[in-house]
Short mmCIF file of C-alpha atoms in Angstrom, two decimals:
data_model
loop_
_atom_site.label_atom_id
_atom_site.label_comp_id
_atom_site.label_asym_id
_atom_site.label_seq_id
_atom_site.Cartn_x
_atom_site.Cartn_y
_atom_site.Cartn_z
CA UNK A 1 6.95 -18.51 -40.97
CA UNK A 2 6.84 -15.56 -43.54
CA UNK A 3 6.09 -12.06 -42.65
CA UNK A 4 6.85 -8.73 -44.24
CA UNK A 5 10.07 -7.02 -43.05
CA UNK A 6 8.06 -3.98 -42.15
CA UNK A 7 5.65 -6.28 -40.10
CA UNK A 8 8.78 -7.64 -38.31
CA UNK A 9 10.23 -4.44 -37.65
CA UNK A 10 7.06 -3.17 -36.08
CA UNK A 11 7.35 -6.23 -33.68
CA UNK A 12 10.29 -4.11 -32.02
CA UNK A 13 7.74 -1.23 -31.48
CA UNK A 14 5.32 -3.78 -29.93
CA UNK A 15 8.13 -5.50 -27.91
CA UNK A 16 9.05 -1.85 -26.55
CA UNK A 17 5.34 -1.39 -25.36
CA UNK A 18 5.27 -4.88 -23.82
CA UNK A 19 8.68 -4.13 -22.05
CA UNK A 20 7.25 -0.79 -20.72
CA UNK A 21 4.17 -2.67 -19.50
CA UNK A 22 6.51 -5.16 -17.92
CA UNK A 23 8.61 -2.41 -16.08
CA UNK A 24 5.43 -0.84 -14.73
CA UNK A 25 4.20 -4.19 -13.50
CA UNK A 26 7.71 -4.58 -11.82
CA UNK A 27 7.29 -0.99 -10.31
CA UNK A 28 4.02 -1.58 -8.83
CA UNK A 29 4.98 -4.88 -7.21
CA UNK A 30 8.46 -3.33 -5.89
CA UNK A 31 7.40 0.05 -4.75
CA UNK A 32 9.42 1.16 -1.64
CA UNK A 33 6.28 2.09 -0.01
CA UNK A 34 5.22 -1.49 0.14
CA UNK A 35 8.12 -2.74 2.22
CA UNK A 36 7.88 0.58 4.41
CA UNK A 37 4.16 -0.25 5.04
CA UNK A 38 4.93 -3.93 6.12
CA UNK A 39 7.81 -2.89 8.20
CA UNK A 40 5.47 -0.31 9.81
CA UNK A 41 2.82 -2.94 10.10
CA UNK A 42 4.89 -5.30 12.04
CA UNK A 43 5.90 -2.48 14.26
CA UNK A 44 2.43 -1.48 15.15
CA UNK A 45 1.50 -5.09 15.57
CA UNK A 46 4.33 -5.26 18.24
CA UNK A 47 3.33 -1.98 19.76
CA UNK A 48 -0.53 -2.90 19.97
CA UNK A 49 0.80 -6.16 22.09
CA UNK A 50 2.96 -3.64 24.27
CA UNK A 51 0.07 -1.28 24.80
CA UNK A 52 -2.32 -4.22 25.95
CA UNK A 53 0.37 -5.25 28.38
CA UNK A 54 0.94 -1.72 29.79
CA UNK A 55 -2.85 -1.29 29.88
CA UNK A 56 -3.41 -4.58 31.85
CA UNK A 57 -0.70 -3.47 34.20
CA UNK A 58 -2.52 -0.09 34.82
CA UNK A 59 -5.90 -1.89 35.21
CA UNK A 60 -4.38 -4.38 37.69
CA UNK A 61 -2.93 -1.60 39.97
CA UNK A 62 -6.08 0.25 39.70
CA UNK A 63 -7.84 -2.77 41.08
CA UNK A 64 -5.48 -3.17 43.75
CA UNK A 65 -5.73 0.46 44.80
CA UNK A 66 -9.41 0.25 44.73
CA UNK A 67 -9.29 -2.75 47.13
CA UNK A 68 -6.95 -1.00 49.43
CA UNK A 69 -9.33 2.00 49.51
CA UNK A 70 -12.13 -0.30 50.48
CA UNK A 71 -9.98 -1.73 53.12
CA UNK A 72 -8.94 1.55 54.36
CA UNK A 73 -12.64 2.83 54.52
CA UNK A 74 -13.71 -0.09 56.33
CA UNK A 75 -10.67 0.58 58.98
CA UNK A 76 -11.94 4.13 59.27
CA UNK A 77 -15.59 3.28 59.80
CA UNK A 78 -14.62 0.89 62.48
CA UNK A 79 -12.48 3.43 64.20
CA UNK A 80 -15.32 6.13 64.14
CA UNK A 81 -17.58 3.41 65.51
CA UNK A 82 -15.23 2.68 68.47
CA UNK A 83 -14.42 6.53 69.13
CA UNK A 84 -17.96 7.06 69.15
CA UNK A 85 -18.47 4.53 71.71
CA UNK A 86 -15.80 5.99 73.88
CA UNK A 87 -17.04 9.39 73.73
CA UNK A 88 -20.52 8.13 74.52
CA UNK A 89 -18.97 6.87 77.80
CA UNK A 90 -18.38 3.18 77.40
CA UNK A 91 -18.29 0.87 80.32
CA UNK A 92 -15.05 0.73 82.13
CA UNK A 93 -14.69 -2.97 81.33
CA UNK A 94 -14.98 -1.88 77.55
CA UNK A 95 -12.68 1.20 77.40
CA UNK A 96 -9.50 -0.72 77.46
CA UNK A 97 -10.70 -3.12 74.83
CA UNK A 98 -11.69 -0.12 72.53
CA UNK A 99 -8.46 1.81 73.21
CA UNK A 100 -6.44 -1.47 72.27
CA UNK A 101 -8.52 -2.03 69.03
CA UNK A 102 -8.15 1.74 68.13
CA UNK A 103 -4.52 1.54 68.46
CA UNK A 104 -4.53 -1.69 66.33
CA UNK A 105 -6.95 0.03 63.69
CA UNK A 106 -4.50 3.11 63.59
CA UNK A 107 -1.59 0.76 62.72
CA UNK A 108 -3.49 -1.11 60.32
CA UNK A 109 -4.82 2.19 58.49
CA UNK A 110 -1.12 3.23 58.31
CA UNK A 111 0.10 0.05 56.90
CA UNK A 112 -2.81 0.13 54.14
CA UNK A 113 -2.17 3.87 53.42
CA UNK A 114 1.57 3.01 52.93
CA UNK A 115 0.89 0.11 50.79
CA UNK A 116 -1.55 2.04 48.79
CA UNK A 117 0.81 5.00 48.25
CA UNK A 118 3.45 2.55 46.96
CA UNK A 119 0.63 1.29 44.52
CA UNK A 120 -0.03 4.64 43.41
CA UNK A 121 3.65 5.40 42.62
CA UNK A 122 3.67 2.24 40.70
CA UNK A 123 0.72 3.09 38.83
CA UNK A 124 2.07 6.62 37.93
CA UNK A 125 5.01 4.74 36.49
CA UNK A 126 2.89 2.32 34.56
CA UNK A 127 0.68 5.20 33.28
CA UNK A 128 3.67 6.81 31.87
CA UNK A 129 4.78 3.66 30.21
CA UNK A 130 1.33 3.37 28.79
CA UNK A 131 1.12 6.80 27.59
CA UNK A 132 4.82 6.43 25.93
CA UNK A 133 3.58 3.33 24.21
CA UNK A 134 0.37 5.09 22.86
CA UNK A 135 2.62 8.00 21.52
CA UNK A 136 4.87 5.45 19.62
CA UNK A 137 1.68 3.73 18.39
CA UNK A 138 0.15 7.05 17.05
CA UNK A 139 3.42 8.03 15.41
CA UNK A 140 3.76 4.47 13.81
CA UNK A 141 0.00 4.80 12.51
CA UNK A 142 0.80 8.22 11.14
CA UNK A 143 3.79 6.72 9.22
CA UNK A 144 1.86 3.99 7.80
CA UNK A 145 -0.96 6.41 6.77
CA UNK A 146 1.46 8.44 4.95
CA UNK A 147 3.33 5.42 3.25
CA UNK A 148 -0.27 4.29 2.08
CA UNK A 149 -1.00 7.77 0.62
CA UNK A 150 2.23 7.61 -1.11
CA UNK A 151 1.60 4.06 -2.31
CA UNK A 152 -1.86 4.98 -3.67
CA UNK A 153 -0.52 7.99 -5.53
CA UNK A 154 2.25 5.95 -7.09
CA UNK A 155 -0.42 3.22 -8.05
CA UNK A 156 -2.58 5.94 -9.76
CA UNK A 157 0.24 7.22 -11.86
CA UNK A 158 1.37 3.51 -12.68
CA UNK A 159 -2.25 2.74 -13.70
CA UNK A 160 -2.49 5.83 -15.73
CA UNK A 161 0.83 4.85 -17.77
CA UNK A 162 -0.37 1.31 -18.16
CA UNK A 163 -3.61 2.11 -19.66
CA UNK A 164 -1.96 4.68 -21.90
CA UNK A 165 0.65 1.72 -23.22
CA UNK A 166 -2.30 -0.67 -23.31
CA UNK A 167 -4.26 1.70 -25.40
CA UNK A 168 -1.34 2.26 -27.76
CA UNK A 169 -0.70 -1.64 -28.03
CA UNK A 170 -4.09 -2.56 -29.20
CA UNK A 171 -4.09 -1.05 -32.67
CA UNK A 172 -0.37 -1.91 -33.30
CA UNK A 173 -1.22 -5.48 -32.45
CA UNK A 174 -4.14 -5.79 -34.48
CA UNK A 175 -2.53 -4.35 -37.70
CA UNK A 176 0.10 -7.00 -37.49
CA UNK A 177 -0.29 -10.61 -39.09
CA UNK A 178 -2.33 -12.92 -36.74
CA UNK A 179 0.14 -15.84 -36.97
CA UNK A 180 3.07 -13.51 -36.43
CA UNK A 181 1.22 -11.95 -33.33
CA UNK A 182 0.43 -15.37 -32.09
CA UNK A 183 4.13 -16.57 -32.29
CA UNK A 184 5.55 -13.51 -30.72
CA UNK A 185 3.09 -13.75 -27.74
CA UNK A 186 3.79 -17.38 -27.19
CA UNK A 187 7.64 -16.62 -26.97
CA UNK A 188 7.02 -13.37 -24.79
CA UNK A 189 4.91 -15.59 -22.40
CA UNK A 190 7.57 -17.93 -22.06
CA UNK A 191 10.53 -16.07 -21.72
CA UNK A 192 9.54 -12.29 -21.37
CA UNK A 193 10.78 -11.12 -24.48
CA UNK A 194 9.15 -11.99 -27.78
CA UNK A 195 11.40 -10.10 -30.33
CA UNK A 196 14.72 -8.30 -30.24
CA UNK A 197 16.93 -6.44 -32.72
CA UNK A 198 19.59 -8.40 -34.55
CA UNK A 199 22.68 -6.13 -34.71
CA UNK A 200 26.25 -6.54 -35.35
CA UNK A 201 26.04 -10.36 -35.48
CA UNK A 202 24.33 -10.53 -31.88
CA UNK A 203 20.91 -11.79 -30.91
CA UNK A 204 19.41 -8.72 -28.97
CA UNK A 205 17.46 -11.19 -26.55
CA UNK A 206 20.08 -13.41 -25.11
CA UNK A 207 23.11 -11.11 -26.39
CA UNK A 208 24.94 -13.95 -27.82
CA UNK A 209 27.00 -13.41 -30.85
CA UNK A 210 26.60 -15.66 -33.84
CA UNK A 211 29.48 -16.95 -36.06
CA UNK A 212 29.97 -19.47 -39.01
CA UNK A 213 26.94 -21.51 -40.20
CA UNK A 214 24.89 -19.73 -37.61
CA UNK A 215 25.52 -16.34 -38.91
CA UNK A 216 25.36 -17.47 -42.50
CA UNK A 217 21.85 -18.89 -42.01
CA UNK A 218 20.67 -15.33 -40.93
CA UNK A 219 22.34 -13.60 -43.70
CA UNK A 220 21.03 -16.27 -46.22
CA UNK A 221 17.49 -15.87 -44.87
CA UNK A 222 14.92 -14.08 -47.14
CA UNK A 223 13.64 -10.63 -46.15
CA UNK A 224 10.36 -11.93 -45.21
CA UNK A 225 11.37 -15.15 -43.45
CA UNK A 226 10.92 -14.88 -39.55
CA UNK A 227 14.33 -15.81 -38.20
CA UNK A 228 14.67 -17.20 -34.50
CA UNK A 229 17.76 -17.32 -32.30
CA UNK A 230 18.98 -20.99 -32.17
CA UNK A 231 19.71 -20.30 -28.60
CA UNK A 232 16.85 -18.37 -26.88
CA UNK A 233 14.20 -19.09 -29.76
CA UNK A 234 13.33 -15.46 -29.82
CA UNK A 235 12.54 -13.71 -33.03
CA UNK A 236 15.32 -11.85 -34.37
CA UNK A 237 14.35 -8.76 -36.25
CA UNK A 238 16.67 -7.60 -39.07
CA UNK A 239 16.72 -3.95 -39.96
CA UNK A 240 19.61 -1.82 -41.61
CA UNK A 241 21.00 -1.76 -38.14
CA UNK A 242 21.67 -5.36 -38.21
CA UNK A 243 24.63 -4.90 -40.79
CA UNK A 244 24.00 -7.68 -42.95
#
């Protein structure tokens, strides 16, 4: 392929823009905020599960405490009824039975109240655990929000730079020979680098130094001949820096 030396030299300018665009794309994919967001997201998921378990524990204790309260209320009601019958002057044959039942009810009420008190203490501990999990979850959510904000700000900055580079690339590419651009783009899509400076006998793409016949081939090539590296197949652009 033939192309004016100046057109080949301008491939380096084009490659510079494309390299910058590749770097920006890599930066977008590898922002530290992305890893942070992913890590915090897993933490939040685990905390959500922990909060659910803690909430279930509190709800179970609330349900048990409510049941005990109902049982205690039933005992109190029964005691009030028996006491009322005694106060109203129950028959002699009933007094001993009522007194025995009252004693039994008193023991039952005491047992229920002790059990309820133990459950209330357990609930207090369970609620403390729940509140602690909620606090950690809120902190993790704040960290994720802050990381997302930094990510979005970085995205906006990268997008701005990408748009500027893309706008700079368009007129440069349009001003170069179509067949040269087609070859350059094909190589770049395959290897990530379409053209590189040939300098001091070395390909700027694969960094391999040329000797003997390979070097002589480059030296003997006409100025308008598009020379490619035998190793990496990239376009080797010759300029005054090439030392030929």
